[in-house]
Amino acid sequence: MVTDGGARPPRYVDKSLAEDVFLDDEYDDEDDEDGEDGEYGEYDWSGEYDEGGEEGDEPPPWPAGPQVSAAPRTHPCWSCAADVPSGASACPECQESVRHLRLISTRPPVQLRHGGCGPLNLGRHPSWAAPAVAAALDGERGVSRRHASIEMAPDGGLWLTEHPAGTVNGTFVNGERVPPGDRVPVADGDTVRLGTYCAFTVLVVEEPPA
Ligand SMILES: [Zn+2]
């Protein structure tokens, strides 16, 4: 920004105090009766910010907040409930990433949580899915025994893969069918549906609010 105050025309000093008639004089090439547009146009030339005090309505500097020197805050790990220091990216006890997934379904009424340690396998068979997941999905006829998996990559990206063997009733992200074996991106807020009825809302949870 050029701020050569010496180049500014002397008439500028009077402008803020000027009556409309003066402003009109400066812009007599336009049929400008009110002078408002003319005044606005004057601000094109640089150096105006050196004229502190003419405006008089500059906001004061933002006041410094109170300096908090209390003990570092912690929050409980979502996986093992150990204390995790505020700002840490992983739990010091179980190493699970603070950033994790919450999969919420109303049918069946379950909520799954998963971090960055490997994929979360979804299905009805305990040899594929974690026992708790398999048990939760056990009554869902549209869900295959080995249906799909969701993984949080080290870069934070989420990926859904239908089991390479395919499923009878399909896997869908926001209603779009996922080809078997394909790795498709999933985002916070997406709906992942296993078969016809079992739908999860995928939420990405960052550090809980202090
Ligand atoms: Zn933990």
PDB file of N, CA, C and O in Angstrom, residues 79-119:
ATOM      1  N   SER A  79     -12.309 -43.557  24.373  1.00  0.00           N
ATOM      2  CA  SER A  79     -12.150 -45.006  24.270  1.00  0.00           C
ATOM      3  C   SER A  79     -11.900 -45.650  25.629  1.00  0.00           C
ATOM      4  O   SER A  79     -12.503 -46.672  25.951  1.00  0.00           O
ATOM      5  N   CYS A  80     -10.996 -45.053  26.422  1.00  0.00           N
ATOM      6  CA  CYS A  80     -10.627 -45.702  27.680  1.00  0.00           C
ATOM      7  C   CYS A  80     -10.883 -44.820  28.890  1.00  0.00           C
ATOM      8  O   CYS A  80     -10.635 -45.243  30.023  1.00  0.00           O
ATOM      9  N   ALA A  81     -11.358 -43.588  28.667  1.00  0.00           N
ATOM     10  CA  ALA A  81     -11.745 -42.673  29.741  1.00  0.00           C
ATOM     11  C   ALA A  81     -10.554 -42.112  30.513  1.00  0.00           C
ATOM     12  O   ALA A  81     -10.748 -41.413  31.506  1.00  0.00           O
ATOM     13  N   ALA A  82      -9.334 -42.385  30.056  1.00  0.00           N
ATOM     14  CA  ALA A  82      -8.174 -41.774  30.711  1.00  0.00           C
ATOM     15  C   ALA A  82      -8.166 -40.271  30.435  1.00  0.00           C
ATOM     16  O   ALA A  82      -8.797 -39.796  29.495  1.00  0.00           O
ATOM     17  N   ASP A  83      -7.443 -39.522  31.263  1.00  0.00           N
ATOM     18  CA  ASP A  83      -7.336 -38.083  31.068  1.00  0.00           C
ATOM     19  C   ASP A  83      -6.459 -37.794  29.848  1.00  0.00           C
ATOM     20  O   ASP A  83      -5.318 -38.254  29.770  1.00  0.00           O
ATOM     21  N   VAL A  84      -6.992 -37.033  28.927  1.00  0.00           N
ATOM     22  CA  VAL A  84      -6.242 -36.624  27.743  1.00  0.00           C
ATOM     23  C   VAL A  84      -6.017 -35.117  27.838  1.00  0.00           C
ATOM     24  O   VAL A  84      -6.978 -34.358  27.975  1.00  0.00           O
ATOM     25  N   PRO A  85      -4.760 -34.664  27.793  1.00  0.00           N
ATOM     26  CA  PRO A  85      -4.512 -33.227  27.872  1.00  0.00           C
ATOM     27  C   PRO A  85      -5.184 -32.492  26.718  1.00  0.00           C
ATOM     28  O   PRO A  85      -5.215 -32.977  25.585  1.00  0.00           O
ATOM     29  N   SER A  86      -5.701 -31.336  27.025  1.00  0.00           N
ATOM     30  CA  SER A  86      -6.333 -30.524  26.001  1.00  0.00           C
ATOM     31  C   SER A  86      -5.314 -30.191  24.922  1.00  0.00           C
ATOM     32  O   SER A  86      -4.197 -29.782  25.209  1.00  0.00           O
ATOM     33  N   GLY A  87      -5.674 -30.412  23.691  1.00  0.00           N
ATOM     34  CA  GLY A  87      -4.781 -30.133  22.576  1.00  0.00           C
ATOM     35  C   GLY A  87      -4.007 -31.344  22.095  1.00  0.00           C
ATOM     36  O   GLY A  87      -3.431 -31.308  21.012  1.00  0.00           O
ATOM     37  N   ALA A  88      -3.972 -32.429  22.893  1.00  0.00           N
ATOM     38  CA  ALA A  88      -3.267 -33.630  22.452  1.00  0.00           C
ATOM     39  C   ALA A  88      -4.041 -34.278  21.312  1.00  0.00           C
ATOM     40  O   ALA A  88      -5.265 -34.189  21.242  1.00  0.00           O
ATOM     41  N   SER A  89      -3.302 -34.938  20.412  1.00  0.00           N
ATOM     42  CA  SER A  89      -3.971 -35.556  19.274  1.00  0.00           C
ATOM     43  C   SER A  89      -4.342 -37.006  19.552  1.00  0.00           C
ATOM     44  O   SER A  89      -5.156 -37.585  18.836  1.00  0.00           O
ATOM     45  N   ALA A  90      -3.736 -37.588  20.585  1.00  0.00           N
ATOM     46  CA  ALA A  90      -4.032 -38.990  20.891  1.00  0.00           C
ATOM     47  C   ALA A  90      -4.017 -39.185  22.403  1.00  0.00           C
ATOM     48  O   ALA A  90      -3.417 -38.422  23.153  1.00  0.00           O
ATOM     49  N   CYS A  91      -4.689 -40.241  22.806  1.00  0.00           N
ATOM     50  CA  CYS A  91      -4.754 -40.571  24.227  1.00  0.00           C
ATOM     51  C   CYS A  91      -3.405 -41.136  24.685  1.00  0.00           C
ATOM     52  O   CYS A  91      -2.853 -42.034  24.040  1.00  0.00           O
ATOM     53  N   PRO A  92      -2.856 -40.645  25.784  1.00  0.00           N
ATOM     54  CA  PRO A  92      -1.571 -41.178  26.247  1.00  0.00           C
ATOM     55  C   PRO A  92      -1.678 -42.609  26.766  1.00  0.00           C
ATOM     56  O   PRO A  92      -0.665 -43.306  26.838  1.00  0.00           O
ATOM     57  N   GLU A  93      -2.866 -43.054  27.093  1.00  0.00           N
ATOM     58  CA  GLU A  93      -3.022 -44.415  27.624  1.00  0.00           C
ATOM     59  C   GLU A  93      -3.222 -45.434  26.507  1.00  0.00           C
ATOM     60  O   GLU A  93      -2.470 -46.399  26.388  1.00  0.00           O
ATOM     61  N   CYS A  94      -4.260 -45.231  25.709  1.00  0.00           N
ATOM     62  CA  CYS A  94      -4.616 -46.257  24.718  1.00  0.00           C
ATOM     63  C   CYS A  94      -4.154 -45.890  23.309  1.00  0.00           C
ATOM     64  O   CYS A  94      -4.352 -46.684  22.386  1.00  0.00           O
ATOM     65  N   GLN A  95      -3.594 -44.694  23.132  1.00  0.00           N
ATOM     66  CA  GLN A  95      -3.057 -44.236  21.837  1.00  0.00           C
ATOM     67  C   GLN A  95      -4.140 -43.964  20.808  1.00  0.00           C
ATOM     68  O   GLN A  95      -3.825 -43.668  19.653  1.00  0.00           O
ATOM     69  N   GLU A  96      -5.402 -44.084  21.193  1.00  0.00           N
ATOM     70  CA  GLU A  96      -6.440 -43.779  20.204  1.00  0.00           C
ATOM     71  C   GLU A  96      -6.427 -42.278  19.904  1.00  0.00           C
ATOM     72  O   GLU A  96      -6.175 -41.457  20.789  1.00  0.00           O
ATOM     73  N   SER A  97      -6.685 -41.953  18.641  1.00  0.00           N
ATOM     74  CA  SER A  97      -6.723 -40.551  18.254  1.00  0.00           C
ATOM     75  C   SER A  97      -7.909 -39.864  18.917  1.00  0.00           C
ATOM     76  O   SER A  97      -8.982 -40.453  19.091  1.00  0.00           O
ATOM     77  N   VAL A  98      -7.665 -38.604  19.283  1.00  0.00           N
ATOM     78  CA  VAL A  98      -8.769 -37.829  19.859  1.00  0.00           C
ATOM     79  C   VAL A  98      -9.889 -37.684  18.826  1.00  0.00           C
ATOM     80  O   VAL A  98     -11.066 -37.811  19.132  1.00  0.00           O
ATOM     81  N   ARG A  99      -9.464 -37.437  17.583  1.00  0.00           N
ATOM     82  CA  ARG A  99     -10.449 -37.367  16.494  1.00  0.00           C
ATOM     83  C   ARG A  99     -10.961 -38.772  16.228  1.00  0.00           C
ATOM     84  O   ARG A  99     -10.183 -39.701  16.012  1.00  0.00           O
ATOM     85  N   HIS A 100     -12.258 -38.918  16.257  1.00  0.00           N
ATOM     86  CA  HIS A 100     -12.797 -40.260  16.060  1.00  0.00           C
ATOM     87  C   HIS A 100     -14.181 -40.176  15.425  1.00  0.00           C
ATOM     88  O   HIS A 100     -14.738 -39.096  15.232  1.00  0.00           O
ATOM     89  N   LEU A 101     -14.678 -41.339  15.100  1.00  0.00           N
ATOM     90  CA  LEU A 101     -15.977 -41.440  14.440  1.00  0.00           C
ATOM     91  C   LEU A 101     -17.050 -41.803  15.436  1.00  0.00           C
ATOM     92  O   LEU A 101     -16.818 -42.573  16.371  1.00  0.00           O
ATOM     93  N   ARG A 102     -18.217 -41.254  15.215  1.00  0.00           N
ATOM     94  CA  ARG A 102     -19.410 -41.750  15.889  1.00  0.00           C
ATOM     95  C   ARG A 102     -20.388 -42.140  14.793  1.00  0.00           C
ATOM     96  O   ARG A 102     -20.737 -41.326  13.939  1.00  0.00           O
ATOM     97  N   LEU A 103     -20.790 -43.385  14.812  1.00  0.00           N
ATOM     98  CA  LEU A 103     -21.793 -43.864  13.875  1.00  0.00           C
ATOM     99  C   LEU A 103     -23.084 -44.078  14.663  1.00  0.00           C
ATOM    100  O   LEU A 103     -23.129 -44.896  15.583  1.00  0.00           O
ATOM    101  N   ILE A 104     -24.095 -43.336  14.289  1.00  0.00           N
ATOM    102  CA  ILE A 104     -25.348 -43.374  15.038  1.00  0.00           C
ATOM    103  C   ILE A 104     -26.432 -43.931  14.136  1.00  0.00           C
ATOM    104  O   ILE A 104     -26.634 -43.459  13.013  1.00  0.00           O
ATOM    105  N   SER A 105     -27.104 -44.926  14.635  1.00  0.00           N
ATOM    106  CA  SER A 105     -28.187 -45.549  13.880  1.00  0.00           C
ATOM    107  C   SER A 105     -29.426 -45.624  14.760  1.00  0.00           C
ATOM    108  O   SER A 105     -29.329 -45.830  15.971  1.00  0.00           O
ATOM    109  N   THR A 106     -30.557 -45.441  14.135  1.00  0.00           N
ATOM    110  CA  THR A 106     -31.807 -45.653  14.867  1.00  0.00           C
ATOM    111  C   THR A 106     -32.351 -47.048  14.619  1.00  0.00           C
ATOM    112  O   THR A 106     -33.214 -47.511  15.343  1.00  0.00           O
ATOM    113  N   ARG A 107     -31.862 -47.697  13.579  1.00  0.00           N
ATOM    114  CA  ARG A 107     -32.240 -49.096  13.349  1.00  0.00           C
ATOM    115  C   ARG A 107     -31.014 -49.864  12.908  1.00  0.00           C
ATOM    116  O   ARG A 107     -30.596 -49.685  11.760  1.00  0.00           O
ATOM    117  N   PRO A 108     -30.483 -50.692  13.742  1.00  0.00           N
ATOM    118  CA  PRO A 108     -30.831 -50.846  15.169  1.00  0.00           C
ATOM    119  C   PRO A 108     -30.377 -49.629  15.952  1.00  0.00           C
ATOM    120  O   PRO A 108     -29.510 -48.883  15.476  1.00  0.00           O
ATOM    121  N   PRO A 109     -30.965 -49.399  17.123  1.00  0.00           N
ATOM    122  CA  PRO A 109     -30.603 -48.220  17.905  1.00  0.00           C
ATOM    123  C   PRO A 109     -29.240 -48.382  18.569  1.00  0.00           C
ATOM    124  O   PRO A 109     -29.148 -48.749  19.740  1.00  0.00           O
ATOM    125  N   VAL A 110     -28.202 -48.139  17.809  1.00  0.00           N
ATOM    126  CA  VAL A 110     -26.845 -48.298  18.343  1.00  0.00           C
ATOM    127  C   VAL A 110     -26.020 -47.068  18.032  1.00  0.00           C
ATOM    128  O   VAL A 110     -26.329 -46.298  17.127  1.00  0.00           O
ATOM    129  N   GLN A 111     -24.975 -46.901  18.785  1.00  0.00           N
ATOM    130  CA  GLN A 111     -23.992 -45.860  18.538  1.00  0.00           C
ATOM    131  C   GLN A 111     -22.609 -46.495  18.634  1.00  0.00           C
ATOM    132  O   GLN A 111     -22.262 -47.095  19.647  1.00  0.00           O
ATOM    133  N   LEU A 112     -21.856 -46.419  17.550  1.00  0.00           N
ATOM    134  CA  LEU A 112     -20.516 -46.994  17.511  1.00  0.00           C
ATOM    135  C   LEU A 112     -19.502 -45.868  17.522  1.00  0.00           C
ATOM    136  O   LEU A 112     -19.707 -44.818  16.919  1.00  0.00           O
ATOM    137  N   ARG A 113     -18.412 -46.111  18.193  1.00  0.00           N
ATOM    138  CA  ARG A 113     -17.317 -45.150  18.190  1.00  0.00           C
ATOM    139  C   ARG A 113     -16.078 -45.853  17.678  1.00  0.00           C
ATOM    140  O   ARG A 113     -15.830 -47.015  17.981  1.00  0.00           O
ATOM    141  N   HIS A 114     -15.284 -45.106  16.900  1.00  0.00           N
ATOM    142  CA  HIS A 114     -14.100 -45.718  16.325  1.00  0.00           C
ATOM    143  C   HIS A 114     -13.054 -44.659  16.062  1.00  0.00           C
ATOM    144  O   HIS A 114     -13.367 -43.565  15.607  1.00  0.00           O
ATOM    145  N   GLY A 115     -11.816 -45.019  16.349  1.00  0.00           N
ATOM    146  CA  GLY A 115     -10.714 -44.079  16.159  1.00  0.00           C
ATOM    147  C   GLY A 115      -9.864 -44.436  14.967  1.00  0.00           C
ATOM    148  O   GLY A 115     -10.338 -44.980  13.969  1.00  0.00           O
ATOM    149  N   GLY A 116      -8.581 -44.148  15.073  1.00  0.00           N
ATOM    150  CA  GLY A 116      -7.684 -44.320  13.945  1.00  0.00           C
ATOM    151  C   GLY A 116      -6.955 -45.646  13.918  1.00  0.00           C
ATOM    152  O   GLY A 116      -6.065 -45.841  13.085  1.00  0.00           O
ATOM    153  N   CYS A 117      -7.278 -46.544  14.823  1.00  0.00           N
ATOM    154  CA  CYS A 117      -6.564 -47.831  14.904  1.00  0.00           C
ATOM    155  C   CYS A 117      -7.276 -48.876  14.058  1.00  0.00           C
ATOM    156  O   CYS A 117      -8.091 -49.659  14.555  1.00  0.00           O
ATOM    157  N   GLY A 118      -6.978 -48.887  12.781  1.00  0.00           N
ATOM    158  CA  GLY A 118      -7.542 -49.905  11.906  1.00  0.00           C
ATOM    159  C   GLY A 118      -8.960 -49.601  11.497  1.00  0.00           C
ATOM    160  O   GLY A 118      -9.559 -48.624  11.943  1.00  0.00           O
ATOM    161  N   PRO A 119      -9.503 -50.446  10.620  1.00  0.00           N
ATOM    162  CA  PRO A 119     -10.857 -50.212  10.132  1.00  0.00           C
ATOM    163  C   PRO A 119     -11.917 -50.656  11.141  1.00  0.00           C
ATOM    164  O   PRO A 119     -11.674 -51.509  11.994  1.00  0.00           O
TER     165      PRO A 119
END
